[in-house]
Amino acid sequence: ACFRLLCSLLIPALFLSGILCVCLVVLLWGIRLWIQQRRKQLSLAGRDGKRPLLVAFFHPYCNAGGGGERVLWCAIRTLQKKYRNVTCVVYTGDRDATGEEIVEGAFRRFNIKLIHPVKFVFLEKRYLVEASLYPHFTLLGQSLGSVFLGWEALLKCVPDIYIDSMGYAFTLPLFKYLGGCRVGCYVHYPTISTDMLSVVRNQDTRFNNAAFITNSPFFSKFKLVYYYFFAFMYGLVGSCSDVIMVNSSWTLNHILSLWRAGACTSVVYPPCDVQTFLDIPLEVEKSTSEYSIVSVSQFRPEKDHPLQIRAFAKLLKEKRVGQEPTLKLILIGGCRNQQDEERVNNLKRLCEELGVGNDVEFRINIPFEELKRHLAKATIGLHTMWNEHFGIGVVECMAAGTVILAHNSGGPKLDIVVPYEGRVTGFLAETEDSYAEMMACIFSLSPEKRLEIRENARRSVHRFSDQHFEDTFLLSVEPLFK
């Protein structure tokens, strides 16, 4: 009787599941055909009668002033140089600026002038990928939000080639399977990494792993299961990509272990405007009454500006003796939103608490020329992000002729601040104490010794030039154009 009851329930359930699966497949196929029809209706022929190839970049924050945006504009300029019958499209949520203002901003901030106009598709639902919308399960919330934002983008413009240039991997299957596009991505930073899994597994307290979780075995295990589930899903969607570009050896190792798509994955170092900085004359420092330490990075929590301020305060405390030159810490970075501005205000309060308010300057959203002037005068270039995926700011500091002091992890450790032809190119540190000690050590070197390190660093940065990026980027995306 029990067996008959089980069969009478199971067989209809399986039958119903089969029907639902078939309906879902038919629905998805119908959506794909409808989207293909839309593409034909919306596409216009070019001057030569041929329809231009639409290459779309998904970059909801394209008007921000970070390294990711420099990659975007260099990639677009590179494609415009190489392919004549290509129209570049940028999906953006920057509705507070016009297309002309965004392009002008790219030129002003990055010294990048595009060859042809770019088409902008302005998205209304960018708030769905804002971290502030998801106080808990942030990774999952932002990823699901990106799917809805990607759907809005796909409905507004169906491209031939889709490139996610900002790390929203969950949009890749949407454009590939429903949009019928060839898809590629440039990964600056994996949404989840094996390092993040180890932080939760070891119950370490970090900016993305609150103390109440690390102090509770139950919450730690629950978060670990959630992270493993998310890592599995992230691997599935990422492996949909036809072309995968990563910005460093550190990112490569994580993406290979998570996406398992080694055949179509390559390292494409981000383009750093090294030539502009190499134009700054390099000479032995003259005796000066003030030395400056400059940090270049967006005001985001992972950049760990508080560590810079605390290490600097410690340096001043140990160094303040009579006639020594005064030291200045200059924090240069972009503010994307109100959260970033609040973060800057908190940093200013920290400076006051540590008694270094008059010794620290904040320079926010400054023009490129002003950035260049600060770097030209600086003695030390400072960087403190743990596991920085690459570190364009680190390269710029080295090219400008500062003595770099970066975090002993990620891109700076593996790719950038490494010996060049057997010679020292900079220094690495991890803790507040080690940063303060290393800064004191750099200031204690003779001007001639500092010059030697600066020259070594400059020679080493040519592998991060715009030209090198263009060559490797074109080589990587070539399969998308075949």
Short mmCIF file of C-alpha atoms in Angstrom, two decimals:
data_model
loop_
_atom_site.label_atom_id
_atom_site.label_comp_id
_atom_site.label_asym_id
_atom_site.label_seq_id
_atom_site.Cartn_x
_atom_site.Cartn_y
_atom_site.Cartn_z
CA ALA A 1 0.00 0.00 0.00
CA CYS A 2 2.85 2.38 0.88
CA PHE A 3 4.66 1.52 -2.36
CA ARG A 4 1.49 2.19 -4.41
CA LEU A 5 1.00 5.50 -2.57
CA LEU A 6 4.63 6.47 -3.25
CA CYS A 7 4.28 5.60 -6.94
CA SER A 8 0.99 7.46 -7.23
CA LEU A 9 2.71 10.60 -5.85
CA LEU A 10 6.14 10.22 -7.47
CA ILE A 11 5.12 9.47 -11.06
CA PRO A 12 2.84 12.54 -11.42
CA ALA A 13 5.52 14.68 -9.72
CA LEU A 14 8.18 13.51 -12.20
CA PHE A 15 5.76 13.99 -15.10
CA LEU A 16 4.93 17.51 -13.89
CA SER A 17 8.63 18.34 -13.44
CA GLY A 18 9.34 17.15 -16.99
CA ILE A 19 6.53 19.32 -18.38
CA LEU A 20 7.81 22.35 -16.41
CA CYS A 21 11.37 21.80 -17.70
CA VAL A 22 10.13 21.57 -21.30
CA CYS A 23 8.03 24.73 -20.80
CA LEU A 24 11.05 26.55 -19.36
CA VAL A 25 13.26 25.51 -22.32
CA VAL A 26 10.56 26.58 -24.80
CA LEU A 27 10.12 29.90 -22.94
CA LEU A 28 13.87 30.62 -22.95
CA TRP A 29 14.12 29.67 -26.63
CA GLY A 30 11.19 31.96 -27.41
CA ILE A 31 12.84 34.84 -25.50
CA ARG A 32 16.09 34.23 -27.42
CA LEU A 33 14.26 34.34 -30.78
CA TRP A 34 12.39 37.50 -29.73
CA ILE A 35 15.67 39.17 -28.72
CA GLN A 36 17.27 38.16 -32.04
CA GLN A 37 14.31 39.73 -33.84
CA ARG A 38 14.80 42.90 -31.78
CA ARG A 39 18.46 43.02 -32.80
CA LYS A 40 17.49 42.98 -36.48
CA GLN A 41 14.87 45.71 -35.99
CA LEU A 42 17.18 48.01 -33.98
CA SER A 43 20.31 47.60 -36.10
CA LEU A 44 21.12 50.20 -38.75
CA ALA A 45 23.39 49.83 -41.77
CA GLY A 46 26.58 51.91 -41.89
CA ARG A 47 27.70 54.22 -44.67
CA ASP A 48 29.03 51.34 -46.76
CA GLY A 49 25.69 49.49 -46.51
CA LYS A 50 27.07 46.96 -44.03
CA ARG A 51 25.75 46.74 -40.52
CA PRO A 52 28.51 47.74 -38.05
CA LEU A 53 29.59 45.16 -35.53
CA LEU A 54 28.27 46.21 -32.11
CA VAL A 55 30.77 45.65 -29.29
CA ALA A 56 29.20 46.43 -25.92
CA PHE A 57 31.05 46.96 -22.64
CA PHE A 58 29.11 46.46 -19.40
CA HIS A 59 30.52 49.12 -17.07
CA PRO A 60 27.80 50.64 -14.83
CA TYR A 61 30.28 53.06 -13.21
CA CYS A 62 32.15 54.20 -16.33
CA ASN A 63 32.45 57.79 -15.08
CA ALA A 64 34.39 56.83 -11.93
CA GLY A 65 38.06 57.73 -11.92
CA GLY A 66 39.63 54.38 -11.08
CA GLY A 67 41.98 51.96 -12.82
CA GLY A 68 39.06 49.87 -14.09
CA GLU A 69 37.79 52.87 -16.04
CA ARG A 70 41.23 53.42 -17.57
CA VAL A 71 41.13 49.81 -18.82
CA LEU A 72 37.66 50.45 -20.34
CA TRP A 73 38.66 53.56 -22.30
CA CYS A 74 41.98 52.07 -23.46
CA ALA A 75 40.15 48.92 -24.63
CA ILE A 76 37.65 51.00 -26.62
CA ARG A 77 40.42 53.12 -28.17
CA THR A 78 42.35 49.94 -29.06
CA LEU A 79 39.33 48.40 -30.86
CA GLN A 80 38.65 51.67 -32.69
CA LYS A 81 42.26 51.69 -33.95
CA LYS A 82 42.16 48.07 -35.12
CA TYR A 83 38.63 47.56 -36.49
CA ARG A 84 36.93 50.03 -38.83
CA ASN A 85 33.45 48.51 -38.96
CA VAL A 86 32.96 48.42 -35.19
CA THR A 87 30.65 50.57 -33.06
CA CYS A 88 31.50 50.55 -29.36
CA VAL A 89 28.65 50.72 -26.85
CA VAL A 90 28.96 51.35 -23.11
CA TYR A 91 26.19 50.27 -20.72
CA THR A 92 26.36 52.74 -17.84
CA GLY A 93 24.31 53.89 -14.88
CA ASP A 94 25.92 57.35 -14.81
CA ARG A 95 22.72 59.20 -15.67
CA ASP A 96 23.96 62.39 -13.99
CA ALA A 97 26.31 63.04 -16.93
CA THR A 98 25.91 63.18 -20.71
CA GLY A 99 27.89 60.98 -23.08
CA GLU A 100 30.03 63.98 -24.09
CA GLU A 101 30.82 64.77 -20.45
CA ILE A 102 31.82 61.15 -19.77
CA VAL A 103 34.18 61.09 -22.77
CA GLU A 104 35.61 64.48 -21.78
CA GLY A 105 36.12 63.17 -18.23
CA ALA A 106 38.06 60.17 -19.60
CA PHE A 107 40.36 62.55 -21.47
CA ARG A 108 40.79 64.87 -18.48
CA ARG A 109 41.48 62.11 -15.95
CA PHE A 110 43.35 59.56 -18.02
CA ASN A 111 44.70 61.48 -21.00
CA ILE A 112 42.82 59.09 -23.34
CA LYS A 113 41.30 60.52 -26.53
CA LEU A 114 38.93 58.24 -28.43
CA ILE A 115 39.14 58.06 -32.22
CA HIS A 116 35.40 57.68 -32.93
CA PRO A 117 32.22 58.51 -30.96
CA VAL A 118 30.90 55.95 -28.48
CA LYS A 119 27.25 55.02 -28.04
CA PHE A 120 26.05 55.16 -24.41
CA VAL A 121 23.13 53.11 -23.15
CA PHE A 122 21.99 54.65 -19.86
CA LEU A 123 20.62 52.16 -17.32
CA GLU A 124 18.01 53.14 -14.75
CA LYS A 125 18.37 50.22 -12.32
CA ARG A 126 22.02 50.63 -11.26
CA TYR A 127 20.88 50.83 -7.64
CA LEU A 128 20.38 47.04 -7.86
CA VAL A 129 24.17 46.51 -7.78
CA GLU A 130 24.85 48.96 -4.94
CA ALA A 131 26.36 47.16 -1.93
CA SER A 132 24.34 49.39 0.43
CA LEU A 133 21.13 47.72 -0.81
CA TYR A 134 22.28 44.38 0.62
CA PRO A 135 23.52 44.73 4.23
CA HIS A 136 23.57 40.90 4.41
CA PHE A 137 24.38 38.37 1.66
CA THR A 138 25.97 41.24 -0.25
CA LEU A 139 27.76 39.09 -2.85
CA LEU A 140 24.61 37.17 -3.74
CA GLY A 141 22.43 40.30 -3.69
CA GLN A 142 24.73 42.29 -5.98
CA SER A 143 25.14 39.34 -8.35
CA LEU A 144 21.37 38.79 -8.68
CA GLY A 145 20.96 42.56 -9.02
CA SER A 146 23.47 42.53 -11.89
CA VAL A 147 21.30 39.95 -13.73
CA PHE A 148 18.32 42.34 -13.63
CA LEU A 149 20.57 45.24 -14.65
CA GLY A 150 21.99 43.10 -17.46
CA TRP A 151 18.45 42.26 -18.62
CA GLU A 152 17.67 46.00 -18.84
CA ALA A 153 20.87 46.48 -20.86
CA LEU A 154 20.04 43.59 -23.20
CA LEU A 155 16.52 44.91 -23.88
CA LYS A 156 17.87 48.38 -24.70
CA CYS A 157 20.65 47.21 -27.02
CA VAL A 158 21.51 43.71 -28.28
CA PRO A 159 25.20 43.63 -29.26
CA ASP A 160 27.15 41.16 -31.39
CA ILE A 161 29.99 41.00 -28.87
CA TYR A 162 29.52 41.55 -25.15
CA ILE A 163 32.43 42.30 -22.80
CA ASP A 164 31.92 42.59 -19.05
CA SER A 165 34.67 45.00 -18.03
CA MET A 166 33.67 45.49 -14.41
CA GLY A 167 33.34 42.05 -12.85
CA TYR A 168 29.62 41.25 -13.19
CA ALA A 169 30.11 37.63 -14.26
CA PHE A 170 26.45 36.70 -13.68
CA THR A 171 25.52 38.74 -16.76
CA LEU A 172 27.62 36.50 -19.03
CA PRO A 173 25.12 33.60 -19.51
CA LEU A 174 22.32 36.14 -20.03
CA PHE A 175 24.05 37.72 -23.04
CA LYS A 176 25.44 34.44 -24.36
CA TYR A 177 22.37 32.21 -24.20
CA LEU A 178 19.49 34.69 -24.44
CA GLY A 179 21.23 37.45 -26.39
CA GLY A 180 23.09 35.06 -28.70
CA CYS A 181 26.26 37.17 -28.28
CA ARG A 182 29.89 36.16 -28.24
CA VAL A 183 30.98 37.03 -24.71
CA GLY A 184 34.23 38.03 -23.08
CA CYS A 185 35.26 39.54 -19.77
CA TYR A 186 38.10 41.42 -18.18
CA VAL A 187 38.44 40.38 -14.53
CA HIS A 188 40.02 42.97 -12.24
CA TYR A 189 39.14 41.12 -9.06
CA PRO A 190 37.29 37.82 -8.57
CA THR A 191 33.90 38.41 -6.90
CA ILE A 192 34.87 35.63 -4.52
CA SER A 193 38.37 34.22 -4.10
CA THR A 194 39.98 31.27 -2.37
CA ASP A 195 41.56 33.84 -0.02
CA MET A 196 38.08 34.98 1.04
CA LEU A 197 37.13 31.36 1.73
CA SER A 198 40.23 30.92 3.89
CA VAL A 199 39.46 34.14 5.83
CA VAL A 200 36.04 32.73 6.79
CA ARG A 201 37.40 29.22 7.38
CA ASN A 202 40.11 30.57 9.73
CA GLN A 203 37.60 32.94 11.40
CA ASP A 204 39.73 36.06 10.69
CA THR A 205 38.10 39.45 11.26
CA ARG A 206 38.33 41.66 8.15
CA PHE A 207 36.27 44.46 6.56
CA ASN A 208 34.17 41.79 4.80
CA ASN A 209 34.02 39.36 7.73
CA ALA A 210 32.45 40.97 10.81
CA ALA A 211 33.55 40.15 14.37
CA PHE A 212 30.12 38.74 15.34
CA ILE A 213 30.60 36.06 12.62
CA THR A 214 34.19 35.19 13.54
CA ASN A 215 33.19 34.86 17.22
CA SER A 216 30.40 32.38 16.45
CA PRO A 217 31.23 28.84 15.20
CA PHE A 218 27.64 28.50 13.87
CA PHE A 219 27.69 31.75 11.86
CA SER A 220 31.20 31.00 10.58
CA LYS A 221 30.14 27.56 9.31
CA PHE A 222 26.95 28.98 7.80
CA LYS A 223 28.93 31.72 6.01
CA LEU A 224 31.45 29.13 4.79
CA VAL A 225 28.65 27.00 3.25
CA TYR A 226 27.18 30.17 1.67
CA TYR A 227 30.61 31.13 0.27
CA TYR A 228 31.18 27.64 -1.17
CA PHE A 229 27.74 27.69 -2.80
CA PHE A 230 28.42 31.15 -4.22
CA ALA A 231 31.90 30.11 -5.44
CA PHE A 232 30.29 27.13 -7.26
CA MET A 233 27.71 29.39 -8.95
CA TYR A 234 30.41 31.96 -9.78
CA GLY A 235 32.47 29.22 -11.42
CA LEU A 236 29.47 28.10 -13.51
CA VAL A 237 28.62 31.55 -14.88
CA GLY A 238 32.27 32.51 -15.42
CA SER A 239 32.98 29.41 -17.48
CA CYS A 240 30.34 30.60 -20.01
CA SER A 241 32.80 33.21 -21.27
CA ASP A 242 34.40 32.66 -24.68
CA VAL A 243 37.36 34.89 -23.77
CA ILE A 244 38.64 35.57 -20.24
CA MET A 245 41.22 38.26 -19.53
CA VAL A 246 42.68 38.76 -16.06
CA ASN A 247 44.81 41.64 -14.85
CA SER A 248 47.52 39.86 -12.86
CA SER A 249 49.10 36.57 -11.83
CA TRP A 250 47.18 36.73 -8.53
CA THR A 251 43.81 37.06 -10.30
CA LEU A 252 44.83 34.35 -12.81
CA ASN A 253 45.46 31.80 -10.03
CA HIS A 254 42.03 32.44 -8.49
CA ILE A 255 40.10 32.46 -11.77
CA LEU A 256 41.76 29.23 -12.95
CA SER A 257 40.80 27.48 -9.71
CA LEU A 258 37.21 28.82 -9.72
CA TRP A 259 36.25 28.93 -13.42
CA ARG A 260 38.43 26.09 -14.73
CA ALA A 261 38.64 27.55 -18.23
CA GLY A 262 42.39 27.73 -18.74
CA ALA A 263 42.22 27.35 -22.53
CA CYS A 264 40.55 30.74 -23.02
CA THR A 265 42.15 32.61 -20.07
CA SER A 266 45.10 34.99 -20.40
CA VAL A 267 46.84 37.68 -18.39
CA VAL A 268 46.43 41.17 -19.86
CA TYR A 269 48.15 43.68 -17.61
CA PRO A 270 46.06 46.85 -17.28
CA PRO A 271 47.31 49.88 -19.24
CA CYS A 272 49.17 52.32 -17.05
CA ASP A 273 49.99 55.74 -18.47
CA VAL A 274 53.65 55.16 -17.73
CA GLN A 275 54.97 57.38 -20.53
CA THR A 276 53.29 60.48 -19.12
CA PHE A 277 54.89 59.81 -15.75
CA LEU A 278 58.24 58.83 -17.28
CA ASP A 279 58.36 62.36 -18.75
CA ILE A 280 58.88 63.69 -15.21
CA PRO A 281 62.64 64.46 -14.90
CA LEU A 282 64.44 62.17 -12.48
CA GLU A 283 67.33 63.64 -10.54
CA VAL A 284 68.98 63.44 -7.13
CA GLU A 285 66.78 65.13 -4.53
CA LYS A 286 67.92 68.53 -3.44
CA SER A 287 67.91 69.29 0.27
CA THR A 288 64.39 70.16 1.23
CA SER A 289 62.49 71.25 4.32
CA GLU A 290 59.51 68.96 3.54
CA TYR A 291 59.18 65.40 2.23
CA SER A 292 55.84 64.08 0.98
CA ILE A 293 54.38 60.58 1.02
CA VAL A 294 51.65 60.14 -1.61
CA SER A 295 48.91 57.50 -1.79
CA VAL A 296 46.86 57.09 -5.00
CA SER A 297 43.69 54.96 -4.71
CA GLN A 298 39.93 55.28 -4.60
CA PHE A 299 38.41 55.82 -1.15
CA ARG A 300 37.06 52.30 -0.75
CA PRO A 301 37.25 50.18 2.44
CA GLU A 302 39.54 47.54 0.95
CA LYS A 303 42.20 50.16 0.16
CA ASP A 304 42.77 50.43 3.94
CA HIS A 305 43.52 54.15 4.25
CA PRO A 306 43.30 53.92 8.07
CA LEU A 307 46.43 51.73 8.00
CA GLN A 308 48.27 54.46 6.06
CA ILE A 309 47.24 57.13 8.56
CA ARG A 310 48.12 55.03 11.63
CA ALA A 311 51.51 54.03 10.18
CA PHE A 312 52.23 57.66 9.28
CA ALA A 313 51.25 58.81 12.80
CA LYS A 314 53.60 56.19 14.25
CA LEU A 315 56.40 57.37 11.95
CA LEU A 316 55.90 60.99 13.05
CA LYS A 317 55.81 60.01 16.71
CA GLU A 318 59.14 58.19 16.43
CA LYS A 319 60.75 60.71 14.09
CA ARG A 320 59.76 64.14 15.43
CA VAL A 321 63.12 65.48 16.62
CA GLY A 322 64.03 69.14 16.36
CA GLN A 323 65.44 70.16 12.99
CA GLU A 324 64.45 67.17 10.83
CA PRO A 325 62.48 67.89 7.61
CA THR A 326 58.71 67.91 8.07
CA LEU A 327 56.73 65.05 6.56
CA LYS A 328 53.40 65.28 4.73
CA LEU A 329 50.99 62.45 3.84
CA ILE A 330 48.87 63.24 0.76
CA LEU A 331 45.89 60.94 0.10
CA ILE A 332 44.76 61.23 -3.54
CA GLY A 333 41.67 59.36 -4.71
CA GLY A 334 38.25 59.30 -6.31
CA CYS A 335 34.93 59.49 -4.46
CA ARG A 336 32.14 57.66 -6.32
CA ASN A 337 29.21 58.35 -4.01
CA GLN A 338 28.03 59.56 -0.62
CA GLN A 339 29.40 56.42 1.08
CA ASP A 340 32.90 57.28 -0.15
CA GLU A 341 32.50 60.87 1.04
CA GLU A 342 31.48 59.63 4.50
CA ARG A 343 34.53 57.39 4.49
CA VAL A 344 36.76 60.41 3.79
CA ASN A 345 35.13 62.30 6.68
CA ASN A 346 35.84 59.32 8.97
CA LEU A 347 39.47 59.33 7.84
CA LYS A 348 39.74 63.04 8.62
CA ARG A 349 38.37 62.35 12.11
CA LEU A 350 40.96 59.59 12.56
CA CYS A 351 43.72 62.08 11.62
CA GLU A 352 42.46 64.48 14.31
CA GLU A 353 42.30 61.69 16.91
CA LEU A 354 45.90 60.68 16.16
CA GLY A 355 47.07 64.30 16.20
CA VAL A 356 48.17 64.38 12.55
CA GLY A 357 45.31 66.51 11.16
CA ASN A 358 47.73 69.23 9.99
CA ASP A 359 50.14 66.70 8.44
CA VAL A 360 47.65 64.85 6.20
CA GLU A 361 46.09 66.31 3.04
CA PHE A 362 43.11 64.88 1.14
CA ARG A 363 42.95 65.52 -2.61
CA ILE A 364 39.66 64.19 -4.05
CA ASN A 365 38.71 63.72 -7.75
CA ILE A 366 41.63 65.88 -8.87
CA PRO A 367 42.59 66.45 -12.54
CA PHE A 368 45.37 64.37 -14.06
CA GLU A 369 47.86 67.26 -14.18
CA GLU A 370 47.52 67.87 -10.45
CA LEU A 371 48.06 64.16 -9.75
CA LYS A 372 51.22 64.32 -11.83
CA ARG A 373 52.52 67.34 -9.89
CA HIS A 374 52.02 65.61 -6.53
CA LEU A 375 53.78 62.45 -7.70
CA ALA A 376 56.67 64.46 -9.17
CA LYS A 377 57.34 66.02 -5.74
CA ALA A 378 56.79 62.90 -3.62
CA THR A 379 59.57 60.84 -2.06
CA ILE A 380 57.49 57.77 -1.17
CA GLY A 381 54.49 56.25 -3.00
CA LEU A 382 52.29 54.43 -0.49
CA HIS A 383 49.89 51.52 -1.01
CA THR A 384 48.22 49.41 1.70
CA MET A 385 45.52 47.19 0.17
CA TRP A 386 45.72 43.51 1.18
CA ASN A 387 45.63 41.27 -1.90
CA GLU A 388 45.33 44.16 -4.36
CA HIS A 389 44.46 42.39 -7.61
CA PHE A 390 46.96 44.48 -9.60
CA GLY A 391 47.74 48.04 -8.48
CA ILE A 392 47.78 50.69 -11.24
CA GLY A 393 48.51 53.32 -8.59
CA VAL A 394 51.62 51.35 -7.61
CA VAL A 395 52.88 51.35 -11.21
CA GLU A 396 52.16 55.08 -11.62
CA CYS A 397 54.11 55.87 -8.46
CA MET A 398 57.08 53.84 -9.72
CA ALA A 399 56.95 55.46 -13.18
CA ALA A 400 56.75 58.93 -11.63
CA GLY A 401 59.95 58.29 -9.69
CA THR A 402 58.74 57.75 -6.14
CA VAL A 403 60.16 55.00 -3.96
CA ILE A 404 57.22 52.61 -3.72
CA LEU A 405 56.13 51.01 -0.45
CA ALA A 406 53.30 48.54 -1.19
CA HIS A 407 51.48 45.70 0.55
CA ASN A 408 53.27 42.38 0.63
CA SER A 409 50.49 40.48 -1.20
CA GLY A 410 48.56 40.23 -4.48
CA GLY A 411 49.68 42.01 -7.65
CA PRO A 412 52.35 44.25 -6.06
CA LYS A 413 54.09 41.20 -4.56
CA LEU A 414 53.76 38.86 -7.57
CA ASP A 415 53.96 41.18 -10.60
CA ILE A 416 55.04 44.74 -9.85
CA VAL A 417 57.42 45.33 -6.92
CA VAL A 418 59.71 42.51 -7.96
CA PRO A 419 63.46 42.70 -8.71
CA TYR A 420 64.22 43.92 -12.21
CA GLU A 421 67.45 42.57 -13.72
CA GLY A 422 68.35 41.52 -10.17
CA ARG A 423 67.96 45.01 -8.70
CA VAL A 424 65.58 46.41 -6.06
CA THR A 425 62.55 48.28 -7.46
CA GLY A 426 60.74 49.10 -4.19
CA PHE A 427 59.67 47.82 -0.80
CA LEU A 428 56.85 45.77 0.73
CA ALA A 429 55.22 45.79 4.18
CA GLU A 430 52.15 44.37 5.93
CA THR A 431 51.50 45.78 9.39
CA GLU A 432 51.29 49.26 10.88
CA ASP A 433 54.69 48.75 12.53
CA SER A 434 56.39 47.37 9.41
CA TYR A 435 55.05 50.26 7.28
CA ALA A 436 56.34 52.84 9.79
CA GLU A 437 59.73 51.08 9.99
CA MET A 438 60.04 50.80 6.21
CA MET A 439 59.17 54.50 5.68
CA ALA A 440 61.81 55.45 8.25
CA CYS A 441 64.28 53.14 6.45
CA ILE A 442 63.56 54.77 3.05
CA PHE A 443 64.06 58.27 4.49
CA SER A 444 67.33 57.14 6.08
CA LEU A 445 68.79 56.11 2.67
CA SER A 446 71.11 58.52 0.90
CA PRO A 447 69.56 60.53 -1.96
CA GLU A 448 71.89 58.66 -4.35
CA LYS A 449 70.66 55.25 -3.15
CA ARG A 450 67.02 56.37 -3.45
CA LEU A 451 67.74 57.58 -7.00
CA GLU A 452 69.16 54.18 -7.92
CA ILE A 453 65.98 52.41 -6.67
CA ARG A 454 63.78 54.92 -8.50
CA GLU A 455 65.69 54.36 -11.76
CA ASN A 456 65.36 50.55 -11.41
CA ALA A 457 61.62 50.92 -10.81
CA ARG A 458 61.20 53.14 -13.85
CA ARG A 459 62.98 50.68 -16.12
CA SER A 460 60.74 47.86 -14.88
CA VAL A 461 57.36 49.50 -15.66
CA HIS A 462 57.56 49.40 -19.48
CA ARG A 463 55.77 46.01 -19.36
CA PHE A 464 52.69 47.85 -18.05
CA SER A 465 52.52 50.47 -20.82
CA ASP A 466 49.50 51.34 -23.00
CA GLN A 467 51.24 49.77 -26.01
CA HIS A 468 51.80 46.46 -24.22
CA PHE A 469 48.13 46.43 -23.13
CA GLU A 470 46.96 47.09 -26.71
CA ASP A 471 49.03 44.20 -28.10
CA THR A 472 47.93 41.65 -25.48
CA PHE A 473 44.29 42.83 -25.44
CA LEU A 474 43.92 42.49 -29.24
CA LEU A 475 45.52 39.05 -29.14
CA SER A 476 43.11 37.92 -26.41
CA VAL A 477 39.86 39.25 -27.95
CA GLU A 478 40.69 38.05 -31.48
CA PRO A 479 38.50 34.88 -31.12
CA LEU A 480 35.45 37.09 -30.52
CA PHE A 481 35.87 38.74 -33.95
CA LYS A 482 36.28 35.55 -35.99
#
